[in-house]
Short mmCIF file of C-alpha atoms in Angstrom, two decimals:
data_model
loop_
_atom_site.label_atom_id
_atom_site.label_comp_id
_atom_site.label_asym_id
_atom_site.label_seq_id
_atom_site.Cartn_x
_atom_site.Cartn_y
_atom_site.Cartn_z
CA UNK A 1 104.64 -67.73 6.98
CA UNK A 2 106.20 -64.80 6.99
CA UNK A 3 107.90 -62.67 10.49
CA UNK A 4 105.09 -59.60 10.63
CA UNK A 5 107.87 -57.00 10.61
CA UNK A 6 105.23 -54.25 11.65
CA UNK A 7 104.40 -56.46 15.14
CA UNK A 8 108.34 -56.82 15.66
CA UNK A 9 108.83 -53.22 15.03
CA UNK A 10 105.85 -51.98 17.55
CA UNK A 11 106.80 -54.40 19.78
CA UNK A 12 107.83 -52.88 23.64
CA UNK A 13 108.95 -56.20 24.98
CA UNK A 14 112.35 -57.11 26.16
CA UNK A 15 114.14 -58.17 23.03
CA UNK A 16 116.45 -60.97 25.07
CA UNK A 17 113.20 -62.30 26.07
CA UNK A 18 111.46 -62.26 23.32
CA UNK A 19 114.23 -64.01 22.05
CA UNK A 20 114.31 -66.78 24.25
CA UNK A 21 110.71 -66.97 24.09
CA UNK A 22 110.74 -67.54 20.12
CA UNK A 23 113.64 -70.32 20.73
CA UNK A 24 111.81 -72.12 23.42
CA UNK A 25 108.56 -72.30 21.41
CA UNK A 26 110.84 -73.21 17.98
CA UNK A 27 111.94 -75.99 20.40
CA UNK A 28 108.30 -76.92 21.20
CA UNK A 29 107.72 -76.70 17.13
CA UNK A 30 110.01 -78.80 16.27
CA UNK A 31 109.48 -81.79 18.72
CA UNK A 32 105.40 -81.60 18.77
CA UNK A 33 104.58 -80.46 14.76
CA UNK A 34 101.85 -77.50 14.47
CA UNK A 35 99.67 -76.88 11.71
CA UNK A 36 101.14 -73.65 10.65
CA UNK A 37 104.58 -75.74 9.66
CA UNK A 38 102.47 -77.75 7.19
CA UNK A 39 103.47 -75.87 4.18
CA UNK A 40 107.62 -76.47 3.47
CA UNK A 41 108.39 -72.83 3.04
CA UNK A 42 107.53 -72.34 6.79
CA UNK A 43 110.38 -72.13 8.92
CA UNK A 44 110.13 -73.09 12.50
CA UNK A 45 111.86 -70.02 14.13
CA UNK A 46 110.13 -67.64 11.72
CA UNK A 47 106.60 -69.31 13.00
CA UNK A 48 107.97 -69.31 16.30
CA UNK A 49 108.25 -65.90 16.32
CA UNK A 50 105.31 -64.80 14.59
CA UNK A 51 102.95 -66.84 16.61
CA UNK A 52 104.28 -65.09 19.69
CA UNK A 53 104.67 -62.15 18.19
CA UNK A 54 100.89 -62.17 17.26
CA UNK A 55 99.66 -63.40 20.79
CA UNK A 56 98.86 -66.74 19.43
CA UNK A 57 101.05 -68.31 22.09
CA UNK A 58 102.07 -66.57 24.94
CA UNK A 59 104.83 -66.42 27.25
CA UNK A 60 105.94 -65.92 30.99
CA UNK A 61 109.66 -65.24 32.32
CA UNK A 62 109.96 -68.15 35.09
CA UNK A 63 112.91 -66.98 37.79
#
């Protein structure tokens, strides 16, 4: 899976958030497994990013 460069670039979002966002979920990747990380050339970060990147997993900032 591949970072959708056109989502990144459109995106309006705080990039530090977005950020921590894609690290948090790479976290969540790593410990729980997800079906996009089934083929080896997937890289966790790179799906983290790209499933919040296309609204497959969402995020909130918690104070």
């Amino acid at each position: 899976m591949r970072i959708p460069l056109d989502r990144l670039e459109e995106n309006k979002d705080n990039v530090y958030e977005l950020t921590c966002a894609a690290i948090k979920r790479a976290k969540q990747l790593a410990i729980t497994g997800d079906s996009d990380l089934e083929d080896k050339s997937n890289k966790v970060i790179s799906v983290s990013l790209s499933q919040i990147l296309t609204k497959k997993t969402g995020y909130k900032l918690e104070n």
